[in-house]
XYZ file of N, CA and C in Angstrom:
789
model
N 184.592 187.231 42.642
C 185.199 186.077 43.287
C 184.221 185.488 44.294
N 184.319 184.223 44.333
C 183.473 183.544 45.314
C 184.107 183.615 46.675
N 183.256 183.713 47.691
C 183.832 183.752 49.030
C 184.467 182.413 49.375
N 185.556 182.485 50.072
C 186.271 181.257 50.436
C 185.544 180.557 51.587
N 185.374 179.266 51.406
C 184.707 178.500 52.458
C 185.677 178.143 53.557
N 185.130 178.144 54.714
C 185.968 177.771 55.851
C 186.145 176.273 55.894
N 187.184 175.853 56.611
C 187.416 174.394 56.775
C 186.244 173.733 57.482
N 185.646 174.488 58.364
C 184.487 173.947 59.117
C 183.324 173.670 58.196
N 183.100 174.611 57.237
C 182.005 174.437 56.266
C 182.252 173.247 55.385
N 183.519 173.094 54.992
C 183.856 171.926 54.153
C 183.626 170.622 54.893
N 183.967 170.621 56.171
C 183.749 169.388 56.968
C 182.274 169.058 57.065
N 181.438 170.071 57.212
C 179.989 169.818 57.325
C 179.449 169.225 56.030
N 179.902 169.793 54.885
C 179.441 169.263 53.600
C 179.893 167.815 53.404
N 181.078 167.537 53.907
C 181.594 166.169 53.778
C 180.800 165.192 54.654
N 180.347 165.673 55.786
C 179.642 164.777 56.738
C 178.176 164.544 56.355
N 177.568 165.451 55.613
C 176.136 165.296 55.287
C 175.837 164.009 54.528
N 176.582 163.706 53.445
C 176.307 162.438 52.755
C 176.534 161.230 53.642
N 177.537 161.325 54.514
C 177.829 160.203 55.430
C 176.660 159.984 56.375
N 176.106 161.060 56.893
C 174.974 160.945 57.825
C 173.760 160.362 57.127
N 173.545 160.891 55.851
C 172.400 160.339 55.109
C 172.563 158.847 54.862
N 173.794 158.456 54.515
C 174.056 157.028 54.241
C 173.868 156.194 55.516
N 174.307 156.765 56.644
C 174.161 156.054 57.903
C 172.686 155.857 58.240
N 171.891 156.938 57.978
C 170.446 156.802 58.244
C 169.817 155.763 57.336
N 170.253 155.743 56.077
C 169.737 154.727 55.147
C 170.086 153.323 55.614
N 171.357 153.174 56.107
C 171.774 151.843 56.603
C 170.925 151.417 57.786
N 170.681 152.367 58.678
C 169.867 152.052 59.853
C 168.439 151.670 59.447
N 167.935 152.401 58.445
C 166.577 152.102 57.968
C 166.513 150.715 57.339
N 167.578 150.403 56.520
C 167.606 149.064 55.905
C 167.688 147.957 56.968
N 168.531 148.195 57.973
C 168.654 147.205 59.046
C 167.338 147.022 59.803
N 166.648 148.141 60.035
C 165.353 148.061 60.728
C 164.353 147.272 59.902
N 164.385 147.538 58.548
C 163.467 146.787 57.671
C 163.791 145.292 57.691
N 165.160 145.013 57.705
C 165.552 143.593 57.737
C 165.089 142.922 59.030
N 165.290 143.640 60.156
C 164.834 143.080 61.431
C 163.331 142.852 61.450
N 162.608 143.839 60.888
C 161.140 143.694 60.814
C 160.748 142.517 59.938
N 161.465 142.377 58.811
C 161.176 141.263 57.895
C 161.464 139.927 58.553
N 162.609 139.865 59.293
C 162.948 138.622 59.990
C 161.911 138.285 61.062
N 161.460 139.313 61.757
C 160.444 139.095 62.796
C 159.158 138.564 62.185
N 158.764 139.155 61.052
C 157.547 138.696 60.381
C 157.691 137.245 59.916
N 158.878 136.922 59.358
C 159.126 135.543 58.912
C 159.082 134.569 60.082
N 159.648 135.014 61.223
C 159.660 134.160 62.418
C 158.237 133.882 62.891
N 157.439 134.953 62.951
C 156.041 134.807 63.387
C 155.273 133.911 62.419
N 155.474 134.131 61.104
C 154.798 133.303 60.101
C 155.230 131.850 60.205
N 156.523 131.626 60.489
C 157.035 130.260 60.641
C 156.372 129.556 61.818
N 156.264 130.266 62.944
C 155.598 129.688 64.120
C 154.146 129.369 63.810
N 153.459 130.318 63.170
C 152.042 130.107 62.825
C 151.876 128.912 61.898
N 152.780 128.799 60.895
C 152.706 127.690 59.950
C 152.947 126.364 60.648
N 153.916 126.352 61.577
C 154.198 125.118 62.319
C 153.024 124.709 63.196
N 152.355 125.681 63.807
C 151.170 125.382 64.625
C 150.071 124.778 63.757
N 149.853 125.398 62.585
C 148.828 124.876 61.660
C 149.162 123.447 61.234
N 150.442 123.205 60.904
C 150.858 121.866 60.477
C 150.712 120.852 61.602
N 151.020 121.269 62.837
C 150.861 120.373 63.988
C 149.394 120.004 64.196
N 148.529 121.024 64.108
C 147.093 120.772 64.264
C 146.598 119.841 63.164
N 147.038 120.102 61.925
C 146.618 119.273 60.795
C 147.119 117.836 60.967
N 148.403 117.702 61.353
C 148.968 116.366 61.536
C 148.273 115.599 62.641
N 147.976 116.296 63.750
C 147.269 115.659 64.862
C 145.878 115.224 64.438
N 145.195 116.069 63.664
C 143.847 115.732 63.181
C 143.880 114.484 62.300
N 144.878 114.414 61.412
C 145.007 113.246 60.543
C 145.266 111.998 61.362
N 146.134 112.138 62.379
C 146.460 110.989 63.238
C 145.226 110.513 63.995
N 144.489 111.460 64.598
C 143.281 111.094 65.347
C 142.264 110.445 64.423
N 142.109 111.004 63.210
C 141.148 110.435 62.251
C 141.535 109.011 61.877
N 142.846 108.795 61.664
C 143.287 107.449 61.283
C 143.076 106.460 62.413
N 143.298 106.910 63.663
C 143.077 106.040 64.820
C 141.597 105.693 64.923
N 140.747 106.700 64.771
C 139.301 106.436 64.874
C 138.822 105.537 63.751
N 139.378 105.741 62.568
C 138.983 104.917 61.432
C 139.386 103.466 61.665
N 140.588 103.278 62.252
C 141.077 101.921 62.481
C 140.379 101.250 63.659
N 140.089 102.030 64.717
C 139.608 101.427 65.949
C 138.144 101.731 66.254
N 137.484 102.484 65.429
C 136.092 102.791 65.678
C 135.941 104.112 66.434
N 134.710 104.477 66.737
C 134.469 105.763 67.378
C 135.049 105.821 68.787
N 135.419 107.010 69.200
C 135.981 107.203 70.532
C 134.887 107.061 71.580
N 135.155 106.239 72.595
C 134.225 106.063 73.704
C 134.981 106.420 74.977
N 134.593 107.480 75.668
C 135.346 107.885 76.856
C 135.300 106.819 77.947
N 136.437 106.598 78.591
C 136.552 105.648 79.710
C 136.155 104.230 79.325
N 136.366 103.876 78.071
C 135.988 102.532 77.631
C 136.897 101.476 78.272
N 136.285 100.391 78.728
C 137.022 99.285 79.343
C 137.820 98.556 78.271
N 139.056 98.233 78.590
C 139.927 97.536 77.635
C 139.410 96.127 77.355
N 139.506 95.738 76.099
C 139.228 94.359 75.683
C 140.329 93.912 74.738
N 140.840 92.693 74.917
C 141.877 92.206 74.005
C 141.369 92.004 72.583
N 140.043 91.970 72.421
C 139.461 91.758 71.092
C 139.129 93.069 70.391
N 139.557 94.182 70.961
C 139.195 95.480 70.383
C 139.739 95.641 68.967
N 140.874 95.016 68.697
C 141.466 95.132 67.357
C 140.587 94.485 66.289
N 139.680 93.607 66.701
C 138.811 92.917 65.742
C 137.539 93.698 65.436
N 137.312 94.780 66.163
C 136.048 95.510 66.019
C 136.012 96.287 64.708
N 135.011 95.993 63.924
C 134.682 96.763 62.732
C 133.190 97.060 62.780
N 132.810 98.196 62.261
C 131.399 98.581 62.297
C 130.774 98.443 60.912
N 129.508 98.066 60.917
C 128.771 97.899 59.671
C 127.311 98.295 59.882
N 126.644 98.609 58.800
C 125.218 98.940 58.851
C 124.411 97.683 58.545
N 123.478 97.362 59.437
C 122.684 96.139 59.311
C 121.207 96.480 59.433
N 120.400 95.925 58.537
C 118.942 96.053 58.635
C 118.415 94.782 59.294
N 117.783 94.929 60.454
C 117.264 93.778 61.194
C 116.058 93.170 60.476
N 115.882 91.874 60.669
C 114.619 91.250 60.263
C 113.605 91.485 61.369
N 112.341 91.566 60.985
C 111.300 91.828 61.973
C 110.949 90.610 62.809
N 111.181 89.406 62.250
C 110.872 88.181 62.988
C 109.406 87.815 63.012
N 108.605 88.516 62.228
C 107.162 88.266 62.218
C 106.695 87.872 60.820
N 105.687 87.015 60.777
C 105.063 86.609 59.512
C 106.123 86.100 58.532
N 106.249 86.712 57.373
C 107.196 86.207 56.388
C 108.598 86.759 56.540
N 108.790 87.631 57.526
C 110.089 88.291 57.685
C 110.863 87.643 58.828
N 111.195 86.371 58.658
C 111.882 85.622 59.713
C 113.330 85.348 59.325
N 114.158 85.172 60.352
C 115.568 84.882 60.111
C 115.806 83.373 60.180
N 117.027 82.982 59.834
C 117.382 81.559 59.847
C 117.606 81.031 61.258
N 117.479 81.896 62.259
C 117.669 81.469 63.648
C 116.342 81.271 64.380
N 115.244 81.339 63.655
C 113.927 81.120 64.270
C 113.443 79.705 63.994
N 112.754 79.145 64.989
C 112.250 77.778 64.849
C 113.034 76.806 65.719
N 112.759 75.503 65.505
C 113.357 74.499 66.376
C 113.927 73.297 65.612
N 114.086 73.426 64.312
C 114.589 72.293 63.522
C 116.060 72.015 63.860
N 116.527 70.856 63.432
C 117.934 70.499 63.666
C 118.870 71.522 63.021
N 118.487 72.016 61.849
C 119.313 73.006 61.152
C 119.397 74.302 61.958
N 118.267 74.732 62.495
C 118.246 75.959 63.301
C 119.077 75.771 64.570
N 118.901 74.620 65.216
C 119.676 74.345 66.430
C 121.171 74.356 66.149
N 121.564 73.800 65.016
C 122.987 73.760 64.644
C 123.526 75.178 64.425
N 122.692 76.048 63.839
C 123.134 77.431 63.626
C 123.367 78.132 64.968
N 122.486 77.912 65.919
C 122.664 78.514 67.236
C 123.925 77.993 67.919
N 124.124 76.694 67.853
C 125.315 76.115 68.473
C 126.586 76.672 67.836
N 126.559 76.888 66.528
C 127.750 77.377 65.815
C 128.095 78.814 66.199
N 127.116 79.561 66.720
C 127.387 80.946 67.106
C 128.405 81.032 68.235
N 128.354 80.055 69.140
C 129.173 80.201 70.352
C 129.773 78.908 70.890
N 129.151 77.759 70.614
C 129.483 76.562 71.372
C 130.851 75.979 71.030
N 131.367 76.231 69.824
C 132.672 75.691 69.466
C 133.794 76.695 69.726
N 133.508 77.719 70.536
C 134.515 78.752 70.824
C 134.961 78.659 72.280
N 134.044 78.878 73.203
C 134.364 78.760 74.616
C 135.371 79.790 75.089
N 136.396 79.299 75.800
C 137.374 80.174 76.446
C 138.477 80.558 75.468
N 138.923 81.812 75.582
C 140.025 82.310 74.754
C 141.277 82.442 75.613
N 142.436 82.482 74.957
C 143.674 82.731 75.673
C 144.354 83.967 75.101
N 144.937 84.767 76.015
C 145.595 86.010 75.626
C 146.954 86.096 76.326
N 147.907 86.848 75.773
C 149.227 86.966 76.404
C 149.170 87.791 77.687
N 150.236 87.687 78.471
C 150.281 88.329 79.787
C 150.149 89.843 79.695
N 150.746 90.478 78.663
C 150.665 91.935 78.570
C 149.241 92.407 78.323
N 148.452 91.611 77.594
C 147.033 91.953 77.405
C 146.249 91.715 78.691
N 146.560 90.612 79.381
C 145.871 90.315 80.637
C 146.113 91.398 81.679
N 147.310 91.995 81.652
C 147.642 93.042 82.620
C 146.788 94.292 82.426
N 146.206 94.465 81.256
C 145.395 95.647 80.967
C 143.908 95.435 81.262
N 143.532 94.223 81.649
C 142.128 93.936 81.928
C 141.680 94.651 83.198
N 140.400 94.999 83.308
C 139.912 95.651 84.526
C 139.850 94.705 85.714
N 139.839 93.391 85.445
C 139.808 92.388 86.506
C 140.876 91.325 86.237
N 141.516 90.869 87.314
C 142.539 89.834 87.178
C 141.901 88.526 86.730
N 142.621 87.758 85.921
C 142.119 86.458 85.465
C 143.198 85.398 85.675
N 142.883 84.160 85.323
C 143.732 83.020 85.650
C 144.688 82.677 84.514
N 145.964 82.410 84.848
C 146.893 81.953 83.813
C 146.586 80.520 83.402
N 147.074 80.129 82.244
C 146.885 78.761 81.768
C 147.893 77.863 82.472
N 147.427 76.711 82.923
C 148.263 75.825 83.741
C 149.554 75.429 83.034
N 149.478 75.098 81.755
C 150.645 74.606 81.025
C 151.535 75.728 80.498
N 151.011 76.971 80.515
C 151.779 78.101 79.989
C 151.383 79.368 80.744
N 152.091 79.687 81.827
C 151.715 80.848 82.652
C 151.906 82.194 81.971
N 152.438 82.220 80.742
C 152.535 83.487 79.997
C 151.236 83.792 79.254
N 150.290 82.838 79.264
C 148.987 83.007 78.620
C 147.895 82.978 79.681
N 146.836 83.747 79.440
C 145.752 83.863 80.416
C 144.405 83.572 79.767
N 143.432 83.164 80.612
C 142.108 82.763 80.127
C 141.105 83.910 80.239
N 140.343 84.101 79.165
C 139.214 85.033 79.182
C 138.095 84.445 78.325
N 136.924 85.013 78.460
C 135.798 84.654 77.581
C 135.088 85.942 77.205
N 134.886 86.155 75.932
C 134.155 87.344 75.495
C 132.687 87.188 75.883
N 132.151 88.219 76.501
C 130.815 88.122 77.093
C 129.730 87.827 76.074
N 129.923 88.255 74.839
C 128.881 88.049 73.829
C 128.562 86.565 73.661
N 129.550 85.699 73.804
C 129.321 84.269 73.605
C 128.570 83.655 74.793
N 128.838 84.162 75.973
C 128.047 83.736 77.134
C 126.599 84.206 76.994
N 126.416 85.431 76.500
C 125.070 85.960 76.320
C 124.291 85.159 75.280
N 124.966 84.726 74.222
C 124.298 83.906 73.202
C 123.903 82.553 73.771
N 124.743 81.997 74.622
C 124.388 80.749 75.313
C 123.115 80.944 76.125
N 123.042 82.064 76.862
C 121.866 82.341 77.685
C 120.617 82.519 76.824
N 120.769 83.250 75.736
C 119.625 83.490 74.853
C 119.130 82.183 74.235
N 120.037 81.300 73.888
C 119.646 80.012 73.315
C 118.879 79.173 74.331
N 119.317 79.227 75.588
C 118.601 78.506 76.637
C 117.166 79.016 76.760
N 116.981 80.331 76.752
C 115.633 80.899 76.856
C 114.821 80.628 75.593
N 115.480 80.594 74.439
C 114.793 80.273 73.179
C 114.112 78.913 73.268
N 114.777 77.959 73.871
C 114.264 76.593 73.926
C 112.998 76.477 74.777
N 112.771 77.462 75.664
C 111.544 77.440 76.465
C 110.302 77.592 75.596
N 110.461 78.156 74.380
C 109.317 78.336 73.473
C 108.879 77.017 72.864
N 109.699 75.957 72.985
C 109.395 74.666 72.366
C 109.543 73.549 73.406
N 108.647 73.527 74.412
C 108.795 72.562 75.513
C 108.698 71.104 75.066
N 107.983 70.837 73.963
C 107.875 69.452 73.493
C 109.189 68.985 72.865
N 109.923 69.918 72.300
C 111.190 69.576 71.654
C 112.339 69.604 72.663
N 112.274 70.574 73.586
C 113.332 70.730 74.586
C 112.698 70.657 75.979
N 112.363 69.477 76.438
C 111.717 69.362 77.755
C 112.666 69.839 78.862
N 112.110 70.579 79.798
C 112.900 71.110 80.899
C 112.093 70.937 82.181
N 112.711 70.347 83.165
C 112.011 70.091 84.426
C 111.845 71.393 85.199
N 110.615 71.830 85.306
C 110.290 73.011 86.101
C 109.291 72.651 87.205
N 109.267 71.364 87.598
C 108.347 70.884 88.617
C 108.632 71.569 89.945
N 107.640 72.232 90.526
C 107.876 72.930 91.797
C 108.413 71.980 92.866
N 109.465 72.376 93.535
C 110.012 71.592 94.641
C 111.135 70.652 94.262
N 111.289 70.343 92.970
C 112.357 69.399 92.606
C 113.697 70.133 92.544
N 114.758 69.428 92.886
C 116.085 70.031 92.891
C 116.526 70.426 91.487
N 116.199 69.592 90.504
C 116.560 69.902 89.120
C 115.844 71.155 88.647
N 114.560 71.301 89.028
C 113.801 72.491 88.635
C 114.404 73.745 89.255
N 114.813 73.633 90.506
C 115.432 74.786 91.160
C 116.712 75.205 90.440
N 117.506 74.221 90.031
C 118.735 74.525 89.286
C 118.411 75.180 87.941
N 117.372 74.644 87.256
C 116.987 75.194 85.955
C 116.502 76.638 86.080
N 115.664 76.886 87.088
C 115.139 78.236 87.296
C 116.269 79.192 87.681
N 117.163 78.701 88.528
C 118.329 79.506 88.925
C 119.143 79.912 87.698
N 119.345 78.962 86.797
C 120.115 79.229 85.585
C 119.388 80.226 84.682
N 118.090 80.046 84.517
C 117.329 80.942 83.646
C 117.236 82.356 84.209
N 117.086 82.455 85.533
C 117.049 83.787 86.142
C 118.383 84.512 85.947
N 119.450 83.741 86.108
C 120.781 84.307 85.839
C 120.861 84.796 84.396
N 120.365 83.979 83.464
C 120.491 84.306 82.048
C 119.684 85.527 81.649
N 118.420 85.565 82.053
C 117.637 86.714 81.586
C 118.113 88.009 82.221
N 118.686 87.927 83.425
C 119.176 89.165 84.011
C 120.512 89.592 83.399
N 121.329 88.636 82.968
C 122.538 88.988 82.224
C 122.171 89.705 80.916
N 121.150 89.191 80.241
C 120.711 89.812 78.988
C 120.111 91.195 79.237
N 119.379 91.323 80.322
C 118.820 92.645 80.664
C 119.948 93.662 80.844
N 120.959 93.269 81.616
C 122.071 94.192 81.865
C 122.809 94.543 80.571
N 122.982 93.555 79.715
C 123.677 93.801 78.457
C 122.880 94.749 77.559
N 121.568 94.539 77.492
C 120.726 95.401 76.665
C 120.712 96.836 77.183
N 120.623 96.972 78.492
C 120.637 98.318 79.060
C 122.007 98.968 78.902
N 123.044 98.154 78.987
C 124.405 98.677 78.842
C 124.627 99.223 77.429
N 124.260 98.445 76.443
C 124.462 98.881 75.053
C 123.421 99.925 74.645
N 122.210 99.831 75.206
C 121.135 100.811 74.952
C 121.076 101.218 73.485
N 120.706 100.296 72.659
C 120.595 100.551 71.217
C 119.588 101.669 70.962
N 120.066 102.758 70.374
C 119.190 103.919 70.131
C 118.755 104.007 68.669
N 118.913 102.899 67.920
C 118.351 102.866 66.564
C 116.834 102.994 66.661
N 116.200 103.475 65.611
C 114.791 103.864 65.713
C 113.863 102.903 64.972
N 112.787 102.532 65.668
C 111.664 101.811 65.045
C 110.764 102.867 64.408
N 110.370 102.634 63.175
C 109.516 103.626 62.515
C 108.092 103.081 62.378
N 107.155 104.007 62.217
C 105.736 103.661 62.276
C 105.063 103.905 60.932
N 104.126 102.980 60.601
C 103.435 103.022 59.312
C 101.939 102.737 59.506
N 101.156 103.233 58.578
C 99.711 102.997 58.585
C 99.393 101.788 57.715
N 98.589 100.869 58.260
C 98.142 99.706 57.500
C 96.712 99.938 57.017
N 96.526 100.191 55.711
C 95.159 100.362 55.201
C 94.330 99.091 55.382
N 94.985 97.923 55.304
C 94.278 96.650 55.400
C 93.661 96.464 56.779
N 94.430 96.861 57.834
C 93.954 96.644 59.199
C 93.495 97.936 59.867
N 93.582 99.037 59.117
C 93.185 100.348 59.658
C 93.834 100.600 61.022
N 95.149 100.441 61.015
C 95.864 100.533 62.288
C 97.323 100.931 62.030
N 97.922 101.627 63.000
C 99.340 101.939 62.925
C 100.162 100.750 63.411
N 101.290 100.509 62.743
C 102.201 99.429 63.142
C 103.642 99.954 63.165
N 104.385 99.501 64.140
C 105.811 99.770 64.156
C 106.520 98.785 63.234
N 107.392 99.289 62.368
C 108.146 98.426 61.456
C 109.482 98.082 62.119
N 109.699 96.788 62.339
C 110.890 96.337 63.045
C 112.059 96.034 62.115
N 111.887 96.293 60.827
C 113.039 96.176 59.902
C 113.872 97.456 60.031
N 114.505 97.581 61.187
C 115.208 98.809 61.541
C 116.677 98.745 61.136
N 117.245 99.907 60.886
C 118.636 100.015 60.456
C 119.517 100.333 61.663
N 120.591 99.563 61.817
C 121.448 99.663 62.996
C 122.921 99.785 62.593
N 123.690 100.458 63.443
C 125.151 100.414 63.350
C 125.626 99.329 64.304
N 126.261 98.296 63.754
C 126.599 97.110 64.540
C 128.091 96.809 64.482
N 128.593 96.188 65.538
C 129.906 95.559 65.450
C 129.765 94.340 64.540
N 130.756 94.126 63.700
C 130.740 92.976 62.795
C 130.980 91.707 63.611
N 129.912 90.943 63.845
C 130.009 89.760 64.698
C 130.949 88.720 64.105
N 130.954 88.584 62.795
C 131.812 87.585 62.150
C 133.285 87.851 62.463
N 133.677 89.128 62.508
C 135.067 89.482 62.815
C 135.406 89.142 64.265
N 134.467 89.406 65.166
C 134.693 89.110 66.580
C 134.756 87.601 66.807
N 133.874 86.881 66.143
C 133.911 85.412 66.266
C 135.218 84.865 65.693
N 135.661 85.453 64.609
C 136.925 85.037 63.999
C 138.088 85.250 64.977
N 138.076 86.372 65.682
C 139.113 86.632 66.694
C 139.064 85.546 67.776
N 137.855 85.230 68.234
C 137.712 84.238 69.307
C 138.190 82.855 68.861
N 137.916 82.503 67.616
C 138.377 81.206 67.102
C 139.905 81.187 67.051
N 140.505 82.277 66.595
C 141.967 82.346 66.497
C 142.637 82.300 67.869
N 141.941 82.781 68.903
C 142.509 82.827 70.252
C 141.915 81.746 71.159
N 141.301 80.755 70.572
C 140.666 79.693 71.355
C 141.696 78.989 72.240
N 141.292 78.653 73.455
C 142.165 77.937 74.393
C 142.647 76.643 73.748
N 143.965 76.456 73.748
C 144.542 75.329 73.014
C 144.768 74.090 73.877
N 144.199 74.072 75.045
C 144.273 72.874 75.882
C 142.915 72.659 76.544
N 142.676 71.450 76.999
C 141.393 71.147 77.631
C 141.326 71.832 78.982
N 140.212 72.460 79.249
C 140.043 73.213 80.488
C 139.513 72.300 81.584
N 140.252 72.244 82.689
C 139.844 71.436 83.843
C 139.237 72.372 84.890
N 137.917 72.274 85.042
C 137.196 73.150 85.956
C 137.602 72.933 87.416
N 138.118 71.758 87.742
C 138.350 71.382 89.135
C 139.837 71.404 89.519
N 140.668 71.999 88.679
C 142.098 72.087 88.968
C 142.460 73.531 89.291
N 142.993 73.731 90.506
C 143.425 75.070 90.888
C 144.754 75.385 90.205
N 144.816 76.567 89.594
C 146.009 76.984 88.873
C 146.739 78.038 89.701
N 148.051 77.888 89.798
C 148.839 78.861 90.539
C 148.705 80.245 89.890
N 148.434 81.233 90.718
C 148.260 82.595 90.216
C 146.820 82.967 89.948
N 145.896 81.999 90.134
C 144.481 82.303 89.899
C 143.953 83.218 91.000
N 143.204 84.269 90.644
C 142.590 85.105 91.684
C 141.576 84.290 92.477
N 141.430 84.596 93.748
C 140.552 83.835 94.643
C 139.202 84.519 94.743
N 138.148 83.728 94.566
C 136.784 84.254 94.714
C 136.388 84.190 96.185
N 135.981 85.329 96.735
C 135.612 85.384 98.155
C 134.102 85.457 98.361
N 133.352 85.775 97.311
C 131.890 85.848 97.438
C 131.272 84.694 96.675
N 130.394 83.977 97.294
C 129.713 82.835 96.665
C 128.211 83.031 96.745
């Protein structure tokens, strides 16, 4: 005969499977918690990666639309017109001359067309508020303000200096002591220094390359250099579209105009 088991022994045998099952449940729950934690961490990591990727795409699209990032760049209302292009300059020497060299009526007309039919531009008040310097509202419409893109003033100055190369075609009074000569010299000094500042400001770092001339047994710099340029045609197009739509009266004070204190 088999020995009779006690009630206590029977209870222990009954509890063993229950304990094992409980341990299995705890193990499964721990695995689930671990799995959830891993999924949570992976979700956060994936979201960070997607945020970085999305931000990169956004920054790239902004740079593509607006050009390269320039830290602390001064606001211009014409910035939306800026497009960049690669341009090979003409050397301006011997047979490599541009259509802007010389003094013929055709050449003069090309120079005038660069800037003279544009003049002052008008911009809305919200754009004027972003300018680094206050400007004058338009007399007939105080919601519009007057500006001039500096490139057109610089072209005017350069054209004035160009004409000095052809004194027989463009006579200019430079007689010492005459009032007209003093005004002319004053204007030219203003112009060449404006151009100096502009050239130093932009500081074109495109490279002139050097070549050996067997004919002259001498090294020469080749001025047919390759440059990254703002598309001037686009900027001129912006200026034409924003041209001041009323005649500008130099001698009429406009309400809201900033006052010049230095003369």
